[in-house]
Amino acid sequence: NAGVTQTPKFRVLKTGQSMTLLCAQDMNHEYMYWYRQDPGMGLRLIHYSVGEGTTAKGEVPDGYNVSRLKKQNFLLGLESAAPSQTSVYFCASRTGQTRNQPQHFGDGTRLSIL
Amino acid sequence: SQQGEEDPQALSIQEGENATMNCSYKTSINNLQWYRQNSGRGLVHLILIRSNEREKHSGRLRVTLDTSKKSSSLLITASRAADTASYFCATDWNTGNQFYFGTGTSLTVIP
């Protein structure tokens, strides 16, 4: 099994451009998450989903949109990229069958906004 | 911010020594988890401790939890060069759907 796969791994954008980051998991997990990781800040939750067709805001949702049309995929969109969105983005998933379950992470997407 | 704090920010030890890192958090929790992140990679789950547990072991890892002080510690015994990584604590809160991560401890184990 591949686990959690993030696409692309690297991307450079110009300010104002848009793009979509794709996260795919093959573990049939109900819950999926998008985080950003900045130096000295740890991981901060952007948006999450508790099941197909559902999304919710996390700690830092402004400037991002998400969609969960299929259970295995969770998309993160930047409509108009800003330099402040330069970061490493991580997707994670976990089962929702019980509360105390760990998250499984992808290897990240490194995004630079010029 | 609901983020926790980890202490120390950086730790450098000799191979074979023990490494201890601490995590403090702000809200009531259902569980606390520890993750490892190797350079350029995603986070890997190490151990989960529930709020009604005080201590948990997994191999060379020992985790303690003090909910009265809102703090946890991770002890890695007999460290190896391969343990070099960043370590993060994460707490769930409220409904348990959201997680907050600490700022991390960067551990360097010198061969």
PDB file of C-alpha atoms in Angstrom:
ATOM      1  CA  ASN A   1       0.000   0.000   0.000  1.00  0.00           C
ATOM      2  CA  ALA A   2       1.170   3.506  -0.817  1.00  0.00           C
ATOM      3  CA  GLY A   3      -0.438   5.103   2.273  1.00  0.00           C
ATOM      4  CA  VAL A   4      -0.826   8.859   1.775  1.00  0.00           C
ATOM      5  CA  THR A   5       0.428  10.309  -1.506  1.00  0.00           C
ATOM      6  CA  GLN A   6       0.768  14.022  -2.169  1.00  0.00           C
ATOM      7  CA  THR A   7       1.024  15.597  -5.616  1.00  0.00           C
ATOM      8  CA  PRO A   8       3.074  17.561  -6.607  1.00  0.00           C
ATOM      9  CA  LYS A   9       6.163  17.326  -4.386  1.00  0.00           C
ATOM     10  CA  PHE A  10       7.505  20.758  -5.362  1.00  0.00           C
ATOM     11  CA  ARG A  11       5.974  23.800  -7.015  1.00  0.00           C
ATOM     12  CA  VAL A  12       6.917  27.416  -7.614  1.00  0.00           C
ATOM     13  CA  LEU A  13       4.138  29.909  -8.249  1.00  0.00           C
ATOM     14  CA  LYS A  14       3.922  33.592  -8.965  1.00  0.00           C
ATOM     15  CA  THR A  15       1.816  35.831  -6.767  1.00  0.00           C
ATOM     16  CA  GLY A  16      -1.800  35.726  -7.865  1.00  0.00           C
ATOM     17  CA  GLN A  17      -1.635  32.342  -9.582  1.00  0.00           C
ATOM     18  CA  SER A  18      -3.881  29.511  -8.523  1.00  0.00           C
ATOM     19  CA  MET A  19      -3.178  25.841  -7.990  1.00  0.00           C
ATOM     20  CA  THR A  20      -4.538  22.679  -6.439  1.00  0.00           C
ATOM     21  CA  LEU A  21      -2.670  20.252  -4.226  1.00  0.00           C
ATOM     22  CA  LEU A  22      -3.855  16.670  -4.329  1.00  0.00           C
ATOM     23  CA  CYS A  23      -3.842  14.189  -1.473  1.00  0.00           C
ATOM     24  CA  ALA A  24      -4.762  10.557  -2.020  1.00  0.00           C
ATOM     25  CA  GLN A  25      -4.977   7.774   0.572  1.00  0.00           C
ATOM     26  CA  ASP A  26      -5.555   4.086   0.017  1.00  0.00           C
ATOM     27  CA  MET A  27      -6.372   3.091   3.610  1.00  0.00           C
ATOM     28  CA  ASN A  28     -10.120   3.779   3.403  1.00  0.00           C
ATOM     29  CA  HIS A  29      -9.763   6.410   6.123  1.00  0.00           C
ATOM     30  CA  GLU A  30     -12.705   8.636   6.943  1.00  0.00           C
ATOM     31  CA  TYR A  31     -10.744  11.615   8.270  1.00  0.00           C
ATOM     32  CA  MET A  32      -8.339  13.705   6.197  1.00  0.00           C
ATOM     33  CA  TYR A  33      -6.363  16.813   7.089  1.00  0.00           C
ATOM     34  CA  TRP A  34      -4.309  19.559   5.474  1.00  0.00           C
ATOM     35  CA  TYR A  35      -1.530  21.211   7.487  1.00  0.00           C
ATOM     36  CA  ARG A  36       1.119  23.765   6.740  1.00  0.00           C
ATOM     37  CA  GLN A  37       4.543  23.671   8.349  1.00  0.00           C
ATOM     38  CA  ASP A  38       6.582  26.821   8.735  1.00  0.00           C
ATOM     39  CA  PRO A  39       9.953  27.181  10.481  1.00  0.00           C
ATOM     40  CA  GLY A  40       9.528  27.509  14.243  1.00  0.00           C
ATOM     41  CA  MET A  41       5.738  27.172  14.022  1.00  0.00           C
ATOM     42  CA  GLY A  42       5.199  23.434  14.009  1.00  0.00           C
ATOM     43  CA  LEU A  43       2.218  22.169  12.019  1.00  0.00           C
ATOM     44  CA  ARG A  44      -0.945  24.232  11.781  1.00  0.00           C
ATOM     45  CA  LEU A  45      -4.270  22.816  10.646  1.00  0.00           C
ATOM     46  CA  ILE A  46      -5.742  24.484   7.550  1.00  0.00           C
ATOM     47  CA  HIS A  47      -8.875  22.431   6.806  1.00  0.00           C
ATOM     48  CA  TYR A  48     -10.066  18.942   7.543  1.00  0.00           C
ATOM     49  CA  SER A  49     -12.762  16.477   6.515  1.00  0.00           C
ATOM     50  CA  VAL A  50     -14.572  13.849   8.545  1.00  0.00           C
ATOM     51  CA  GLY A  51     -15.990  12.069   5.526  1.00  0.00           C
ATOM     52  CA  GLU A  52     -16.798  12.218   1.836  1.00  0.00           C
ATOM     53  CA  GLY A  53     -18.584  15.444   0.948  1.00  0.00           C
ATOM     54  CA  THR A  54     -17.737  17.185   4.249  1.00  0.00           C
ATOM     55  CA  THR A  55     -15.139  19.831   5.055  1.00  0.00           C
ATOM     56  CA  ALA A  56     -14.424  22.089   8.012  1.00  0.00           C
ATOM     57  CA  LYS A  57     -12.096  24.955   8.865  1.00  0.00           C
ATOM     58  CA  GLY A  58      -9.039  24.492  10.994  1.00  0.00           C
ATOM     59  CA  GLU A  59      -6.758  26.985  12.677  1.00  0.00           C
ATOM     60  CA  VAL A  60      -5.533  28.879   9.573  1.00  0.00           C
ATOM     61  CA  PRO A  61      -8.121  28.486   6.771  1.00  0.00           C
ATOM     62  CA  ASP A  62      -7.950  31.936   5.154  1.00  0.00           C
ATOM     63  CA  GLY A  63      -6.794  31.921   1.530  1.00  0.00           C
ATOM     64  CA  TYR A  64      -7.455  28.201   1.057  1.00  0.00           C
ATOM     65  CA  ASN A  65     -10.368  26.079  -0.106  1.00  0.00           C
ATOM     66  CA  VAL A  66     -10.809  22.312   0.028  1.00  0.00           C
ATOM     67  CA  SER A  67     -12.986  19.625  -1.483  1.00  0.00           C
ATOM     68  CA  ARG A  68     -13.618  15.967  -0.620  1.00  0.00           C
ATOM     69  CA  LEU A  69     -15.639  14.628  -3.543  1.00  0.00           C
ATOM     70  CA  LYS A  70     -14.262  11.103  -3.158  1.00  0.00           C
ATOM     71  CA  LYS A  71     -13.403   9.379   0.102  1.00  0.00           C
ATOM     72  CA  GLN A  72      -9.827   8.695  -0.967  1.00  0.00           C
ATOM     73  CA  ASN A  73      -9.013  12.226  -2.178  1.00  0.00           C
ATOM     74  CA  PHE A  74      -8.710  15.564  -0.410  1.00  0.00           C
ATOM     75  CA  LEU A  75      -7.859  18.619  -2.512  1.00  0.00           C
ATOM     76  CA  LEU A  76      -6.392  21.878  -1.239  1.00  0.00           C
ATOM     77  CA  GLY A  77      -6.801  24.938  -3.455  1.00  0.00           C
ATOM     78  CA  LEU A  78      -5.094  28.297  -3.488  1.00  0.00           C
ATOM     79  CA  GLU A  79      -7.229  30.689  -5.527  1.00  0.00           C
ATOM     80  CA  SER A  80      -4.782  33.614  -5.565  1.00  0.00           C
ATOM     81  CA  ALA A  81      -1.395  32.670  -4.166  1.00  0.00           C
ATOM     82  CA  ALA A  82       0.411  35.084  -1.846  1.00  0.00           C
ATOM     83  CA  PRO A  83       4.034  35.024  -0.641  1.00  0.00           C
ATOM     84  CA  SER A  84       2.753  34.338   2.896  1.00  0.00           C
ATOM     85  CA  GLN A  85       1.547  30.965   1.639  1.00  0.00           C
ATOM     86  CA  THR A  86       5.087  29.820   0.949  1.00  0.00           C
ATOM     87  CA  SER A  87       5.315  26.733   3.128  1.00  0.00           C
ATOM     88  CA  VAL A  88       5.487  22.962   3.246  1.00  0.00           C
ATOM     89  CA  TYR A  89       2.028  21.436   3.065  1.00  0.00           C
ATOM     90  CA  PHE A  90       1.250  18.078   4.612  1.00  0.00           C
ATOM     91  CA  CYS A  91      -1.767  15.895   4.179  1.00  0.00           C
ATOM     92  CA  ALA A  92      -2.760  13.310   6.771  1.00  0.00           C
ATOM     93  CA  SER A  93      -5.496  10.749   7.205  1.00  0.00           C
ATOM     94  CA  ARG A  94      -6.817   8.556   9.986  1.00  0.00           C
ATOM     95  CA  THR A  95      -9.573   6.093  10.596  1.00  0.00           C
ATOM     96  CA  GLY A  96     -12.706   7.442  12.249  1.00  0.00           C
ATOM     97  CA  GLN A  97     -13.806   4.149  13.730  1.00  0.00           C
ATOM     98  CA  THR A  98     -12.428   5.020  17.158  1.00  0.00           C
ATOM     99  CA  ARG A  99     -11.256   8.294  18.601  1.00  0.00           C
ATOM    100  CA  ASN A 100      -7.731   7.411  19.709  1.00  0.00           C
ATOM    101  CA  GLN A 101      -6.100   6.656  16.402  1.00  0.00           C
ATOM    102  CA  PRO A 102      -2.905   8.117  14.906  1.00  0.00           C
ATOM    103  CA  GLN A 103      -2.653  10.153  11.768  1.00  0.00           C
ATOM    104  CA  HIS A 104      -0.761   8.926   8.704  1.00  0.00           C
ATOM    105  CA  PHE A 105       1.150  11.610   6.820  1.00  0.00           C
ATOM    106  CA  GLY A 106       2.292  12.135   3.272  1.00  0.00           C
ATOM    107  CA  ASP A 107       5.788  13.398   2.504  1.00  0.00           C
ATOM    108  CA  GLY A 108       4.664  16.943   1.835  1.00  0.00           C
ATOM    109  CA  THR A 109       4.443  19.489  -0.966  1.00  0.00           C
ATOM    110  CA  ARG A 110       7.029  22.247  -0.919  1.00  0.00           C
ATOM    111  CA  LEU A 111       5.406  25.382  -2.296  1.00  0.00           C
ATOM    112  CA  SER A 112       7.175  28.674  -3.025  1.00  0.00           C
ATOM    113  CA  ILE A 113       5.268  31.805  -3.981  1.00  0.00           C
ATOM    114  CA  LEU A 114       7.360  34.485  -5.675  1.00  0.00           C
TER     115      LEU A 114
ATOM    116  CA  SER B   1      -3.218  29.709  19.069  1.00  0.00           C
ATOM    117  CA  GLN B   2      -3.863  26.331  20.635  1.00  0.00           C
ATOM    118  CA  GLN B   3      -0.362  25.083  19.886  1.00  0.00           C
ATOM    119  CA  GLY B   4       1.691  23.441  22.548  1.00  0.00           C
ATOM    120  CA  GLU B   5       5.250  24.200  23.401  1.00  0.00           C
ATOM    121  CA  GLU B   6       8.129  21.766  23.281  1.00  0.00           C
ATOM    122  CA  ASP B   7      11.297  21.950  25.272  1.00  0.00           C
ATOM    123  CA  PRO B   8      14.128  22.004  24.434  1.00  0.00           C
ATOM    124  CA  GLN B   9      13.971  23.361  20.884  1.00  0.00           C
ATOM    125  CA  ALA B  10      17.187  21.510  20.071  1.00  0.00           C
ATOM    126  CA  LEU B  11      19.065  18.680  21.758  1.00  0.00           C
ATOM    127  CA  SER B  12      22.425  17.147  20.880  1.00  0.00           C
ATOM    128  CA  ILE B  13      23.631  13.956  22.565  1.00  0.00           C
ATOM    129  CA  GLN B  14      26.137  11.150  22.080  1.00  0.00           C
ATOM    130  CA  GLU B  15      25.033   7.789  20.771  1.00  0.00           C
ATOM    131  CA  GLY B  16      24.022   5.527  23.634  1.00  0.00           C
ATOM    132  CA  GLU B  17      22.802   8.375  25.870  1.00  0.00           C
ATOM    133  CA  ASN B  18      19.170   8.972  26.746  1.00  0.00           C
ATOM    134  CA  ALA B  19      17.181  11.847  25.254  1.00  0.00           C
ATOM    135  CA  THR B  20      14.297  13.530  27.027  1.00  0.00           C
ATOM    136  CA  MET B  21      11.979  16.079  25.484  1.00  0.00           C
ATOM    137  CA  ASN B  22       8.973  17.767  26.994  1.00  0.00           C
ATOM    138  CA  CYS B  23       5.648  19.009  25.710  1.00  0.00           C
ATOM    139  CA  SER B  24       3.196  21.388  27.335  1.00  0.00           C
ATOM    140  CA  TYR B  25      -0.291  22.015  26.037  1.00  0.00           C
ATOM    141  CA  LYS B  26      -3.148  24.389  26.740  1.00  0.00           C
ATOM    142  CA  THR B  27      -6.497  22.604  26.594  1.00  0.00           C
ATOM    143  CA  SER B  28      -8.151  19.474  27.973  1.00  0.00           C
ATOM    144  CA  ILE B  29      -7.350  16.474  25.812  1.00  0.00           C
ATOM    145  CA  ASN B  30      -8.542  12.979  24.990  1.00  0.00           C
ATOM    146  CA  ASN B  31      -5.087  11.797  23.991  1.00  0.00           C
ATOM    147  CA  LEU B  32      -1.584  13.004  23.276  1.00  0.00           C
ATOM    148  CA  GLN B  33       0.545  11.637  20.469  1.00  0.00           C
ATOM    149  CA  TRP B  34       4.228  11.813  19.632  1.00  0.00           C
ATOM    150  CA  TYR B  35       5.531  11.911  16.067  1.00  0.00           C
ATOM    151  CA  ARG B  36       8.969  11.824  14.473  1.00  0.00           C
ATOM    152  CA  GLN B  37       9.935  13.726  11.342  1.00  0.00           C
ATOM    153  CA  ASN B  38      13.085  12.949   9.439  1.00  0.00           C
ATOM    154  CA  SER B  39      14.513  15.737   7.302  1.00  0.00           C
ATOM    155  CA  GLY B  40      12.455  16.280   4.167  1.00  0.00           C
ATOM    156  CA  ARG B  41       9.857  13.659   5.076  1.00  0.00           C
ATOM    157  CA  GLY B  42       6.394  13.500   6.571  1.00  0.00           C
ATOM    158  CA  LEU B  43       5.609  12.799  10.206  1.00  0.00           C
ATOM    159  CA  VAL B  44       5.587   9.241  11.487  1.00  0.00           C
ATOM    160  CA  HIS B  45       3.505   8.241  14.487  1.00  0.00           C
ATOM    161  CA  LEU B  46       5.475   6.897  17.443  1.00  0.00           C
ATOM    162  CA  ILE B  47       3.156   6.469  20.399  1.00  0.00           C
ATOM    163  CA  LEU B  48      -0.250   7.557  21.698  1.00  0.00           C
ATOM    164  CA  ILE B  49      -1.148   8.014  25.355  1.00  0.00           C
ATOM    165  CA  ARG B  50      -4.730   8.490  26.489  1.00  0.00           C
ATOM    166  CA  SER B  51      -5.744  11.110  29.015  1.00  0.00           C
ATOM    167  CA  ASN B  52      -6.455   8.446  31.662  1.00  0.00           C
ATOM    168  CA  GLU B  53      -2.983   6.918  31.280  1.00  0.00           C
ATOM    169  CA  ARG B  54       0.117   8.174  33.094  1.00  0.00           C
ATOM    170  CA  GLU B  55       2.880   6.226  31.417  1.00  0.00           C
ATOM    171  CA  LYS B  56       3.339   4.146  28.306  1.00  0.00           C
ATOM    172  CA  HIS B  57       6.237   2.216  26.800  1.00  0.00           C
ATOM    173  CA  SER B  58       7.050   1.148  23.258  1.00  0.00           C
ATOM    174  CA  GLY B  59      10.464  -0.379  22.664  1.00  0.00           C
ATOM    175  CA  ARG B  60      13.050   2.264  23.580  1.00  0.00           C
ATOM    176  CA  LEU B  61      10.358   4.922  24.002  1.00  0.00           C
ATOM    177  CA  ARG B  62       8.767   5.929  27.280  1.00  0.00           C
ATOM    178  CA  VAL B  63       6.049   8.540  27.431  1.00  0.00           C
ATOM    179  CA  THR B  64       4.565  10.118  30.537  1.00  0.00           C
ATOM    180  CA  LEU B  65       1.516  12.312  30.824  1.00  0.00           C
ATOM    181  CA  ASP B  66       0.562  14.675  33.648  1.00  0.00           C
ATOM    182  CA  THR B  67      -2.858  16.121  32.885  1.00  0.00           C
ATOM    183  CA  SER B  68      -2.831  18.283  36.028  1.00  0.00           C
ATOM    184  CA  LYS B  69       0.220  20.098  34.687  1.00  0.00           C
ATOM    185  CA  LYS B  70      -0.850  19.751  31.039  1.00  0.00           C
ATOM    186  CA  SER B  71       2.508  18.277  30.154  1.00  0.00           C
ATOM    187  CA  SER B  72       4.076  15.174  28.654  1.00  0.00           C
ATOM    188  CA  SER B  73       7.594  13.881  28.224  1.00  0.00           C
ATOM    189  CA  LEU B  74       9.174  11.535  25.696  1.00  0.00           C
ATOM    190  CA  LEU B  75      12.240   9.555  26.725  1.00  0.00           C
ATOM    191  CA  ILE B  76      14.330   7.754  24.123  1.00  0.00           C
ATOM    192  CA  THR B  77      16.750   5.356  25.770  1.00  0.00           C
ATOM    193  CA  ALA B  78      20.079   4.164  24.348  1.00  0.00           C
ATOM    194  CA  SER B  79      19.859   6.588  21.450  1.00  0.00           C
ATOM    195  CA  ARG B  80      21.167   5.756  17.988  1.00  0.00           C
ATOM    196  CA  ALA B  81      22.315   7.941  15.118  1.00  0.00           C
ATOM    197  CA  ALA B  82      19.132   6.889  13.292  1.00  0.00           C
ATOM    198  CA  ASP B  83      17.088   8.637  16.002  1.00  0.00           C
ATOM    199  CA  THR B  84      18.285  11.985  14.628  1.00  0.00           C
ATOM    200  CA  ALA B  85      15.067  13.758  13.685  1.00  0.00           C
ATOM    201  CA  SER B  86      12.538  16.307  14.876  1.00  0.00           C
ATOM    202  CA  TYR B  87       9.981  15.154  17.412  1.00  0.00           C
ATOM    203  CA  PHE B  88       6.522  16.652  17.786  1.00  0.00           C
ATOM    204  CA  CYS B  89       3.736  16.210  20.280  1.00  0.00           C
ATOM    205  CA  ALA B  90       0.140  16.505  19.123  1.00  0.00           C
ATOM    206  CA  THR B  91      -3.024  16.849  21.154  1.00  0.00           C
ATOM    207  CA  ASP B  92      -6.610  16.437  20.127  1.00  0.00           C
ATOM    208  CA  TRP B  93      -9.267  18.639  21.640  1.00  0.00           C
ATOM    209  CA  ASN B  94     -12.944  19.422  21.721  1.00  0.00           C
ATOM    210  CA  THR B  95     -14.664  16.785  19.581  1.00  0.00           C
ATOM    211  CA  GLY B  96     -11.385  15.043  18.903  1.00  0.00           C
ATOM    212  CA  ASN B  97     -11.483  15.900  15.212  1.00  0.00           C
ATOM    213  CA  GLN B  98      -8.788  18.551  15.321  1.00  0.00           C
ATOM    214  CA  PHE B  99      -5.192  18.219  16.392  1.00  0.00           C
ATOM    215  CA  TYR B 100      -2.679  20.747  17.595  1.00  0.00           C
ATOM    216  CA  PHE B 101       1.030  20.196  17.201  1.00  0.00           C
ATOM    217  CA  GLY B 102       3.855  21.486  19.326  1.00  0.00           C
ATOM    218  CA  THR B 103       6.733  23.432  17.846  1.00  0.00           C
ATOM    219  CA  GLY B 104       9.024  20.407  17.925  1.00  0.00           C
ATOM    220  CA  THR B 105      12.369  19.335  19.355  1.00  0.00           C
ATOM    221  CA  SER B 106      15.259  18.803  16.963  1.00  0.00           C
ATOM    222  CA  LEU B 107      17.335  15.861  18.189  1.00  0.00           C
ATOM    223  CA  THR B 108      20.843  15.183  16.934  1.00  0.00           C
ATOM    224  CA  VAL B 109      22.524  11.938  17.973  1.00  0.00           C
ATOM    225  CA  ILE B 110      26.275  12.026  17.403  1.00  0.00           C
ATOM    226  CA  PRO B 111      27.834   8.658  16.477  1.00  0.00           C
TER     227      PRO B 111
END
